[in-house]
Short mmCIF file of C-alpha atoms in Angstrom, two decimals:
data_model
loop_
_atom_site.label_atom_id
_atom_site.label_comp_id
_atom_site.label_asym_id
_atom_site.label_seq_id
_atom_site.Cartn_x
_atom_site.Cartn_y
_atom_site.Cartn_z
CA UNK A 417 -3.78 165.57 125.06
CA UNK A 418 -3.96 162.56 127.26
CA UNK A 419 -1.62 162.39 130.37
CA UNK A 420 -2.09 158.49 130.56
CA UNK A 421 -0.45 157.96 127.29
CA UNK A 422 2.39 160.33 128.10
CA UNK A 423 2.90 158.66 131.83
CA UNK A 424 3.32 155.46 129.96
CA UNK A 425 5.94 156.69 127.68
CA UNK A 426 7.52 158.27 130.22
CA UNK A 427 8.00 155.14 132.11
CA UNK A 428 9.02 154.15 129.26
CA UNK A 429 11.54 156.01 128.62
CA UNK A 430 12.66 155.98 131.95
CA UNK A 431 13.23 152.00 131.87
CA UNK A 432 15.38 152.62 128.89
CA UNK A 433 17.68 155.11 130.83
CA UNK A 434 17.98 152.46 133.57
CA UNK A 435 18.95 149.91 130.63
CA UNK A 436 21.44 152.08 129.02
CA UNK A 437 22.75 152.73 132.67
CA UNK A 438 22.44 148.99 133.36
CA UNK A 439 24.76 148.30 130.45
CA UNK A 440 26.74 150.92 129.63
CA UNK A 441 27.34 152.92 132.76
CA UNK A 442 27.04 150.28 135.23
CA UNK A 443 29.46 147.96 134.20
CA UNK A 444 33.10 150.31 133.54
CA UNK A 445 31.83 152.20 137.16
CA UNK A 446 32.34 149.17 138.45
CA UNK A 447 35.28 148.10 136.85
CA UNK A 448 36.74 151.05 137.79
CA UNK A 449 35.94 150.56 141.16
CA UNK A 450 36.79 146.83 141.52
CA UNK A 451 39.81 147.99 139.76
CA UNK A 452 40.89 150.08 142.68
CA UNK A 453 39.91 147.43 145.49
CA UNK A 454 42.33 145.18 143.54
CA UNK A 455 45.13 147.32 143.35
CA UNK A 456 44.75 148.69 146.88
CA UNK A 457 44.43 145.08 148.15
CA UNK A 458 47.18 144.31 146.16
CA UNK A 459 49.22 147.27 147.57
CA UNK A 460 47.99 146.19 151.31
CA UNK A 461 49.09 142.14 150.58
CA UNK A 462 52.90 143.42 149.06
CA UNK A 463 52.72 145.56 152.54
CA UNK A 464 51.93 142.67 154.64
CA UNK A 465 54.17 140.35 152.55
CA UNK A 466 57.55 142.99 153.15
CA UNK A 467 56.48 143.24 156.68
CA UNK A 468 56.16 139.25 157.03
CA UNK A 469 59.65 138.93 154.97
CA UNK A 470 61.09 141.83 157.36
CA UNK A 471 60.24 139.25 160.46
CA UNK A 472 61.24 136.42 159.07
CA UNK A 473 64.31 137.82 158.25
CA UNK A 474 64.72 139.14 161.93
CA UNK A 475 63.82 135.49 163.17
CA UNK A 476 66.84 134.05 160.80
CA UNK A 477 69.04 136.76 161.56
CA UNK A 478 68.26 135.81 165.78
CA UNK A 479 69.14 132.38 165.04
CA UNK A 480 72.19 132.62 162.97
CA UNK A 481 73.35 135.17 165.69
CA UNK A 482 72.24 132.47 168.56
CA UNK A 483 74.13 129.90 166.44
CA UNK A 484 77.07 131.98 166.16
CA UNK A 485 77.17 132.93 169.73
CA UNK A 486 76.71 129.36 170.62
CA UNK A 487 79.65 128.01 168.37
CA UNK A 488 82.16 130.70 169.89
CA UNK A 489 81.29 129.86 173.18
CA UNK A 490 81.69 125.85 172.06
CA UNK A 491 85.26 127.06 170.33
CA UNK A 492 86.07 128.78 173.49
CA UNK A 493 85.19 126.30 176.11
CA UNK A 494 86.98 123.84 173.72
CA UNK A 495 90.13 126.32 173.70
CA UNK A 496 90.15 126.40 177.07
CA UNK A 497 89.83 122.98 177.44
CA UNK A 498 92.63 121.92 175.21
CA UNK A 499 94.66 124.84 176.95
CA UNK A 500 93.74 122.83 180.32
CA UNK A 501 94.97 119.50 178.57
CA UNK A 502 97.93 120.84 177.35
CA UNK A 503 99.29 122.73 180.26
CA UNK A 504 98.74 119.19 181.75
CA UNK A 505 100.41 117.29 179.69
CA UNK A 506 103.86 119.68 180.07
CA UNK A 507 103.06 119.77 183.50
CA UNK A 508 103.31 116.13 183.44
CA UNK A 509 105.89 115.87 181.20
CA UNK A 510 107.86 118.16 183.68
CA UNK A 511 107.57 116.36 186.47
CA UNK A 512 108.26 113.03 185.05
CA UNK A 513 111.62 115.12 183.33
CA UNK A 514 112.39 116.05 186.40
CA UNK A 515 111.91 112.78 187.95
CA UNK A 516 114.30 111.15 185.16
CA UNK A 517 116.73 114.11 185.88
CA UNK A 518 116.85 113.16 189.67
CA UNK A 519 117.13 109.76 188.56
CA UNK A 520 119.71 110.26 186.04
CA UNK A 521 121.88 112.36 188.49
CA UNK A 522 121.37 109.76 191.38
CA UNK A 523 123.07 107.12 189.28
CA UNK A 524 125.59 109.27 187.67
CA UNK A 525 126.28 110.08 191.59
CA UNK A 526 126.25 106.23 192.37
CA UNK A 527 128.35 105.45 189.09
CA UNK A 528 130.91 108.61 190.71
CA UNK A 529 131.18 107.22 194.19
CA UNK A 530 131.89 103.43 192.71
CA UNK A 531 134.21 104.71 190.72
CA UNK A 532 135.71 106.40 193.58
CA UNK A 533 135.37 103.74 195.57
CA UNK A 534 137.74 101.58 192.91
CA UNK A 535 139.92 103.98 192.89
CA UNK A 536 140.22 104.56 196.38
CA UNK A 537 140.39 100.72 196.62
CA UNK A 538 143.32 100.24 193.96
CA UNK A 539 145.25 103.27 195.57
CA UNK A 540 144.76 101.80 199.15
CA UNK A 541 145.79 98.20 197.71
CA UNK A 542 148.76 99.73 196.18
CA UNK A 543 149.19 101.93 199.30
CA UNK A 544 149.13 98.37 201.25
CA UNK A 545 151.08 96.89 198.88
CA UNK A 546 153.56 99.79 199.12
CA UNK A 547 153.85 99.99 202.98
CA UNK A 548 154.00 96.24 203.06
CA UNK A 549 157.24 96.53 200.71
CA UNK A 550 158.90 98.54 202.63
CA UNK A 551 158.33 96.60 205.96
CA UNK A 552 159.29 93.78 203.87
CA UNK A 553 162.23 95.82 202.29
CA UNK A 554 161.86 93.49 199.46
CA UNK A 555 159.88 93.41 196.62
CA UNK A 556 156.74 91.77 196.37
CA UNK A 557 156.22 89.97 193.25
CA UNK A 558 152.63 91.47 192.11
CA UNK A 559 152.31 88.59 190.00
CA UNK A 560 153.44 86.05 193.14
CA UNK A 561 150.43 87.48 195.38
CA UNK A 562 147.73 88.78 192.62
CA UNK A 563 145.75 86.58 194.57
CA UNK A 564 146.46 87.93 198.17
CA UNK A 565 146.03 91.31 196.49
CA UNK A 566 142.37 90.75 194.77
CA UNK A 567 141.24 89.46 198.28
CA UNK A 568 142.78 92.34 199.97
CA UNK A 569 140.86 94.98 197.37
CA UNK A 570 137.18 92.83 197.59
CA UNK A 571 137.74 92.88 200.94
CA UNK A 572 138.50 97.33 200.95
CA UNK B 878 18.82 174.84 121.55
CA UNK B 879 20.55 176.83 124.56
CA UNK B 880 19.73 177.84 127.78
CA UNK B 881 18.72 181.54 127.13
CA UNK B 882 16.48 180.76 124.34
CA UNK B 883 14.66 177.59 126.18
CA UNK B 884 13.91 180.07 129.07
CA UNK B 885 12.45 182.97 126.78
CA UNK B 886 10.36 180.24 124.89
CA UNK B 887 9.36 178.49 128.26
CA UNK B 888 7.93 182.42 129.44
CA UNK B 889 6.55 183.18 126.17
CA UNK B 890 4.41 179.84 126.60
CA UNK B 891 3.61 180.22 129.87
CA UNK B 892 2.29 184.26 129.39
CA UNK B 893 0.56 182.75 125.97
CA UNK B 894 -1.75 180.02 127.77
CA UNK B 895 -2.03 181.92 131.29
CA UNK B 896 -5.22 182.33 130.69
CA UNK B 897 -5.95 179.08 129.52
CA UNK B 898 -4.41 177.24 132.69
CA UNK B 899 -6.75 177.08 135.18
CA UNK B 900 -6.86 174.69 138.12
CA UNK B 901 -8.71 171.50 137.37
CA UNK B 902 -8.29 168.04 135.77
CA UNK B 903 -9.46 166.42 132.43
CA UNK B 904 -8.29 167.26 128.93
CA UNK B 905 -5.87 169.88 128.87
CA UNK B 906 -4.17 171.82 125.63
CA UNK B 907 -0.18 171.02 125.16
CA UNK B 908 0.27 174.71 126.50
CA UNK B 909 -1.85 174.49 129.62
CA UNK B 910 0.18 170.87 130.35
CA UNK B 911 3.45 172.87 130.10
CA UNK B 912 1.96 175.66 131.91
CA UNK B 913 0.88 173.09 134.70
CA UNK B 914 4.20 171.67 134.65
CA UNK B 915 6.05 174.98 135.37
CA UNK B 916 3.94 176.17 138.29
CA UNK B 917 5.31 176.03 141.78
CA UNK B 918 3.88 174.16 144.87
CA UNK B 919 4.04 177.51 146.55
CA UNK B 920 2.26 180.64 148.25
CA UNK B 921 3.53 183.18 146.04
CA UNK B 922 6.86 183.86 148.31
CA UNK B 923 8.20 180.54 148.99
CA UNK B 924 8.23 177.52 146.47
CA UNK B 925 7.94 174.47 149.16
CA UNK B 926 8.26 172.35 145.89
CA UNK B 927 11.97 173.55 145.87
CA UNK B 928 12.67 173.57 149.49
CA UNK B 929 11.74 170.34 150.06
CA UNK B 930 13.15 168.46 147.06
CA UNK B 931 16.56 170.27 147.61
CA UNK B 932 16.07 169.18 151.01
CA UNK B 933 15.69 165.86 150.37
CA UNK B 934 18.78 166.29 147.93
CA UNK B 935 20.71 167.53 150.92
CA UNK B 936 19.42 165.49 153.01
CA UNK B 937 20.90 162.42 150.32
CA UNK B 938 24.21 163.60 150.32
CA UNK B 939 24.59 164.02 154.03
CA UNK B 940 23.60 160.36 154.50
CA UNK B 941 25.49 158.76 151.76
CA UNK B 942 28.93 161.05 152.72
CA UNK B 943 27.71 159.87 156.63
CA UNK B 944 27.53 156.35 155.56
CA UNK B 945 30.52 156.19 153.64
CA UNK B 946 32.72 157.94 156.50
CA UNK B 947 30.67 155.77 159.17
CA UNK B 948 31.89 152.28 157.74
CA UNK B 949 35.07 153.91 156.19
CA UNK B 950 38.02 151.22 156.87
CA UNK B 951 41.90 151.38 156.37
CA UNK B 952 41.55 148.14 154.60
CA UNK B 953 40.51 147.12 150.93
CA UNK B 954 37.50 149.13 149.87
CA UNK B 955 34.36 148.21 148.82
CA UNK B 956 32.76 149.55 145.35
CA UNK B 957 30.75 151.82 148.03
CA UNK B 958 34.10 153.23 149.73
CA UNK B 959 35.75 153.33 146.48
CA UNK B 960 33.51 155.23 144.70
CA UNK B 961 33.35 158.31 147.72
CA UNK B 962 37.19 157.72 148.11
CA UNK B 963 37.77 158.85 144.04
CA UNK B 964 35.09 161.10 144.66
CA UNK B 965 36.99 163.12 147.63
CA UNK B 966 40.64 162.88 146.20
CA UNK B 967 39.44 163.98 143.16
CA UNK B 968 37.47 167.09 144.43
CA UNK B 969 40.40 167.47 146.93
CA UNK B 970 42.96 167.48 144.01
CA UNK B 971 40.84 169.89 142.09
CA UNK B 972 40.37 172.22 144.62
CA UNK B 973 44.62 171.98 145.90
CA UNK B 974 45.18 173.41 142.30
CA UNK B 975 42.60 176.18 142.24
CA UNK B 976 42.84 177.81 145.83
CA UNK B 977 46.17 178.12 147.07
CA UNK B 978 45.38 178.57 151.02
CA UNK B 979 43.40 176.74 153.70
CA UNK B 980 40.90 174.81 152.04
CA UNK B 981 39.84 172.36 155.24
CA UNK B 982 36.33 173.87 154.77
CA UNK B 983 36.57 174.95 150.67
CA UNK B 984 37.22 171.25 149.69
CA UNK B 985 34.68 169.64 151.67
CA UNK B 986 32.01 172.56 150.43
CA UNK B 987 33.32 171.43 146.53
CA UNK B 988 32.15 168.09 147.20
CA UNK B 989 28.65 169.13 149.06
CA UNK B 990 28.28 171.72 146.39
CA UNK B 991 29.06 168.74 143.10
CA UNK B 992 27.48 165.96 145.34
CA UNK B 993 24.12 168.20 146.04
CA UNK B 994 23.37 169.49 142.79
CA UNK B 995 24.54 166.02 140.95
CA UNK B 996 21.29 164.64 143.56
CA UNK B 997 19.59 168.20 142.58
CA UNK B 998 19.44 167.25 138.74
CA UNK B 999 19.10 163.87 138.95
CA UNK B 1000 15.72 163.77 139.58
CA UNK B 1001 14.95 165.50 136.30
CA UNK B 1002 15.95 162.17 134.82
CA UNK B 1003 12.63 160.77 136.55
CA UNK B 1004 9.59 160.02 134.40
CA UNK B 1005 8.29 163.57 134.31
CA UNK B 1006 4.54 163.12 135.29
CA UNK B 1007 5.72 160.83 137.85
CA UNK B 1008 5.68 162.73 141.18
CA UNK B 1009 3.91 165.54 140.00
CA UNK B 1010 0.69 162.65 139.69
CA UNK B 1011 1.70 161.21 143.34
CA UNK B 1012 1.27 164.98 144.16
CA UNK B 1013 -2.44 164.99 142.53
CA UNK B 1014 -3.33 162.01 144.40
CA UNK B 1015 -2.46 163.49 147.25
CA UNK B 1016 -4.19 166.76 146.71
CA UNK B 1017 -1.18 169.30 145.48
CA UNK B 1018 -2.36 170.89 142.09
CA UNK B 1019 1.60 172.15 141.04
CA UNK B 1020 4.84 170.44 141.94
CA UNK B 1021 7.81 171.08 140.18
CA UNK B 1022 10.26 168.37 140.97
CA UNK B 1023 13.85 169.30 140.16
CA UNK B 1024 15.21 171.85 142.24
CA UNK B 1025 17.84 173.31 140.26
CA UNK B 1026 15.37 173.98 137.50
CA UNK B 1027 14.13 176.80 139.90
CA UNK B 1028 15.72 180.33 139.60
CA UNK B 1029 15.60 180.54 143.31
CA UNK B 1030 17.53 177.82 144.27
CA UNK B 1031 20.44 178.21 142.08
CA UNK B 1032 20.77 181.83 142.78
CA UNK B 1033 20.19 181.26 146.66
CA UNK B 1034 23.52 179.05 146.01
CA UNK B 1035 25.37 181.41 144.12
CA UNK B 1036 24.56 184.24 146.72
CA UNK B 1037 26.13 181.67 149.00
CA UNK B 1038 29.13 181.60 147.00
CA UNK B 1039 28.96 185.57 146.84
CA UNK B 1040 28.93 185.49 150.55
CA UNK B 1041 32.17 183.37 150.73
CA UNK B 1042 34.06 185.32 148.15
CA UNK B 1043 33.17 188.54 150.34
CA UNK B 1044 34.17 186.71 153.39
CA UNK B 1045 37.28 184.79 152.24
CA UNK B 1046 38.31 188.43 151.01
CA UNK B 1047 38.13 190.00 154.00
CA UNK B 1048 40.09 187.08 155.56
CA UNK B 1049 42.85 186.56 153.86
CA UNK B 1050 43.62 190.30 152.20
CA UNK B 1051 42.11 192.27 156.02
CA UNK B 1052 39.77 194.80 155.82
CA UNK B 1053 42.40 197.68 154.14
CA UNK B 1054 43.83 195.36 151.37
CA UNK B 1055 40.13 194.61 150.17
CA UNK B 1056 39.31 198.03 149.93
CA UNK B 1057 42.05 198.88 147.97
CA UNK B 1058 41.64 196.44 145.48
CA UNK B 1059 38.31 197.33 145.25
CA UNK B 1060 39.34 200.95 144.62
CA UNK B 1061 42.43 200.63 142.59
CA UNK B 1062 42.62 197.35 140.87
CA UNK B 1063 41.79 197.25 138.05
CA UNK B 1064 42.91 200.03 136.62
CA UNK B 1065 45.04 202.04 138.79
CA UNK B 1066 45.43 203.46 142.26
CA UNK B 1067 45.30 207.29 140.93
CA UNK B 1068 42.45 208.83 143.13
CA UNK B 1069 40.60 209.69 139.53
CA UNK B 1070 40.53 205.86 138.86
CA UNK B 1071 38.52 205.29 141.77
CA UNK B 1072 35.33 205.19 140.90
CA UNK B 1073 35.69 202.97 137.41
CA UNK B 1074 37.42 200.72 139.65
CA UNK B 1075 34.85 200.02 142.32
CA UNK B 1076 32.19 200.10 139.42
CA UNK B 1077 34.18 197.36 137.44
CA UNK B 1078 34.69 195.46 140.64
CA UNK B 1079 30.95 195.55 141.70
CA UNK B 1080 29.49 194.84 138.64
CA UNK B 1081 32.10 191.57 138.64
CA UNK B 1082 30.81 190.24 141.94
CA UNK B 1083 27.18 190.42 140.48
CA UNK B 1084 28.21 189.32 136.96
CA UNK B 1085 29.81 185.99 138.75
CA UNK B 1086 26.99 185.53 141.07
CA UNK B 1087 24.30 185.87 138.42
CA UNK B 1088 26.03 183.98 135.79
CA UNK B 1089 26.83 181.21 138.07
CA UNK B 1090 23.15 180.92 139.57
CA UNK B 1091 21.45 181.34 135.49
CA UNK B 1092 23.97 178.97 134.25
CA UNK B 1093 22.39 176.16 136.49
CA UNK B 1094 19.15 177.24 136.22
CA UNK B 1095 19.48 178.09 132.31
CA UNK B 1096 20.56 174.45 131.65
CA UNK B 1097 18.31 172.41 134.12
CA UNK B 1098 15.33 174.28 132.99
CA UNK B 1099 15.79 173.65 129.11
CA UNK B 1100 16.64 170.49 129.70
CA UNK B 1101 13.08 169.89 132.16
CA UNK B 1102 11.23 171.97 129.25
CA UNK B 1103 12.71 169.57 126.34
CA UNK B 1104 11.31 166.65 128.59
CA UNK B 1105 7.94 168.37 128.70
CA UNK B 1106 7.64 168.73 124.86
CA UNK B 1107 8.86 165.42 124.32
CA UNK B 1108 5.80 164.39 126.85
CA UNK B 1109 3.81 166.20 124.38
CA UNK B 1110 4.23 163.23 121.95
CA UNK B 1111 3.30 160.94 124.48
CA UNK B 1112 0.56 162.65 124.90
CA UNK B 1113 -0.77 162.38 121.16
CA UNK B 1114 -2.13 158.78 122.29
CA UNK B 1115 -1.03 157.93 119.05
CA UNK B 1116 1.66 154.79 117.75
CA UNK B 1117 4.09 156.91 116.30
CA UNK B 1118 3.49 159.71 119.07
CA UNK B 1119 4.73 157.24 121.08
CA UNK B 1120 7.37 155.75 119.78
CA UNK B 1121 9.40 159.71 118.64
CA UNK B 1122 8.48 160.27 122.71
CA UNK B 1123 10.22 157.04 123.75
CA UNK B 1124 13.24 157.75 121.05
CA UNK B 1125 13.91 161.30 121.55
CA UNK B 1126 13.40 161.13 125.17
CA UNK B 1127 15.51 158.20 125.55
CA UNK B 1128 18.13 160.24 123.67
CA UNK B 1129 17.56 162.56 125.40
CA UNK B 1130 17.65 161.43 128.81
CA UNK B 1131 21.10 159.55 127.95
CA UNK B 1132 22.22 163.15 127.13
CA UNK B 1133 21.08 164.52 130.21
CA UNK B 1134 23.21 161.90 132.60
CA UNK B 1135 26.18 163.86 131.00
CA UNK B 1136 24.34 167.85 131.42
CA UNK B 1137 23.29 166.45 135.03
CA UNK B 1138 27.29 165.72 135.91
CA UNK B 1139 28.69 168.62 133.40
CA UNK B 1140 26.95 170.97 135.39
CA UNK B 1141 26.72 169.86 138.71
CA UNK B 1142 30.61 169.76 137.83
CA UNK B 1143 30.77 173.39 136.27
CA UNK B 1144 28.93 174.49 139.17
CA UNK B 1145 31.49 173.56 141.92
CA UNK B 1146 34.56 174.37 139.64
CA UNK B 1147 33.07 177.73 139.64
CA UNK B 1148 32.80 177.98 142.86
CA UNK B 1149 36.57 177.15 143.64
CA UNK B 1150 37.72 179.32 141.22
CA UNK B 1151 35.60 182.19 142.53
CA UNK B 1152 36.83 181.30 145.93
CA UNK B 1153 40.47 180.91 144.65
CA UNK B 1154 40.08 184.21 142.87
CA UNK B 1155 39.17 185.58 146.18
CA UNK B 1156 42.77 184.40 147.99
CA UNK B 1157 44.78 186.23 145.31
CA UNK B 1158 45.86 189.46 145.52
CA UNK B 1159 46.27 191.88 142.88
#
């Protein structure tokens, strides 16, 4: 019986236990437990990555709506603008109608009261000519004093 | 070899050579070394040998399950968190499908109970003479190291367990609905039935609590008492004494990592399902 020699055995023994543990237990523990850090991390990064995505996404979705808002205004203002232009032009247009319309009529008018005037002026030569034929009590030869009756008219 | 007969072996050595072990060093006969190795530090009502190395077990598990909740972050784990977090879901899963009430303070006493006697019978998986010499050097004669290998710490636990099946009974059935399963469950509620009933029942509460303390005890202590005869080889100071000691207890301290887990793991399984059995009514 000699506790020396059993101590030593013991220890060992107990140095074996640490190797199996060392290699056999050891290693798929921590496998297992790496394992789990991995997937969790994994799990955490997909989370961060939707959550990144989700604000990116926002940040487009702000712009396009910015752009969008932008453009209608830029269609509008351009609308109105043309609008402006156009009720311009007619109102331009219009006017200078008008204008030609005034004009127009003002000749037509001037044409009308020439014409009148002839007219007046043959009747009142032929009225001359007429009262001057009956002082006379002859006939006057229109073709004898076409020249005393031209002056006569210019001179209406 | 099982439990039962390691324990009625282990007594009929130690009554065998109790004359032979006396207090003192130098050569000592295989029986007085295994007689030595099952004595107590204690005064003859309180093994401090137990107390403290539980204790100290406690003590362990307190500090790791502090640490690990102290530095505990949302984040990836490390091994450290890892290992406690698959530790607590899978003692929380466990214990969702055995008790079917409040378990805020049954699932957190699963993993103290698994955690503490997993520390508890782990240190029978240290060299055997180890503290026990430590202890010599420092002037205590007997020290028996693992905890669980002492009647009176496994049954202290299972009277613990007793206590909460008595007290989780009273909670959830009141008072009246105990007492009546007490009284007429098994059997019957006819007034004859009475007595067999409350026999039956009482001799179940001591049949669980006694079962579930030897059942510990039983398998830590055969395994301790297979280290000590294996240390008996060593102890032959001879070439092939030493190399059966370092093969057979090699073997069988590779066996013992999966005894030290199966029953720490038995133990709080037990427990739930005591304390489950103890929500349900009949």
């Amino acid at each position: 019986m000699n506790l020396n020699a059993t101590l030593v055995a013991q220890f060992v023994v107990f140095f074996v236990l640490a190797w199996f543990t060392m290699t056999f237990v050891w290693p798929p523990l921590m496998r297992a437990l790496d394992e789990r850090a991995r997937k969790i991390a994994d799990g955490l990064a997909a989370a961060d990555r939707g959550q990144q995505a989700l604000k990116d996404a926002e940040v487009r979705f702000a712009a396009i709506e910015a752009e969008a808002r932008q453009n209608a205004q830029a269609i509008l203002a351009e609308t109105e603008a043309r609008a402006a232009t156009y009720l311009e032009q007619q109102r331009k247009a219009a006017e200078a109608e008008g204008v030609r319309l005034v004009e127009q009529a003002k000749v037509e008018i001037a044409q009308e009261v020439q014409r009148a005037r002839d007219a007046l002026r043959s009747e009142v030569a032929a009225l001359a000519v007429a009262g001057a034929r009956q002082i006379l009590e002859r006939e006057i030869d229109p073709a004898q004093h076409a020249e005393l009756l031209s002056r006569l008219e210019a001179s209406l | 070899m099982t439990a039962e007969t390691a324990v009625h072996a282990a007594h009929e050595v130690a009554h065998g050579a109790a004359d032979a072990a006396q207090h003192g060093h130098g050569p000592e006969t295989p029986a007085q070394y295994i007689v030595h190795h099952l004595g107590h530090l204690t005064d003859g009502m309180f093994n401090y040998d137990t107390f403290i190395f539980s204790l100290l077990a406690g003590l362990v598990v307190v500090w790791v399950l502090g640490l690990a909740a102290r530095n505990a972050t949302v984040g990836v784990p490390g091994r450290f968190q890892a290992l406690i977090e698959i530790l607590v879901e899978w003692v929380e899963d466990q214990s969702k499908q055995i008790v079917h009430g409040d378990r805020s303070f049954i699932a957190p006493l699963a993993l103290t109970v698994f955690l503490w006697v997993v520390f508890m019978n782990t240190l029978d998986l240290l060299p055997l003479d180890m503290l026990p010499m430590f202890g010599q050097a420092a002037g205590i004669e007997y020290l028996r190291v693992v905890p669980t290998a002492d009647l009176n710490c496994t049954l202290g636990m299972a009277l613990g367990v007793l206590t909460l099946m008595l007290y989780y009974s009273f909670k959830i059935k009141g008072a009246g609905g105990f007492m009546h399963e007490l009284f007429c469950a098994p059997f019957g509620s006819h007034p004859l039935l009475w007595p067999a009933n409350l026999l039956l029942n009482i001799i179940e509460f001591v049949a669980k609590t006694v079962s579930l303390g030897m059942r510990l005890f039983g398998n830590m202590y055969a395994g301790e008492l297979i280290f000590m005869l294996i240390a008996l080889l060593g102890a032959t100071a001879t070439w092939w004494g030493f190399a059966l000691h370092v093969l057979t207890g090699s073997a069988w301290a590779i066996f013992h990592i999966l005894i030290v887990l199966l029953q720490a793991f038995i133990f709080m399984m037990l427990t739930l399902v005591y304390i489950g059995q103890a929500h349900e009514h009949h």
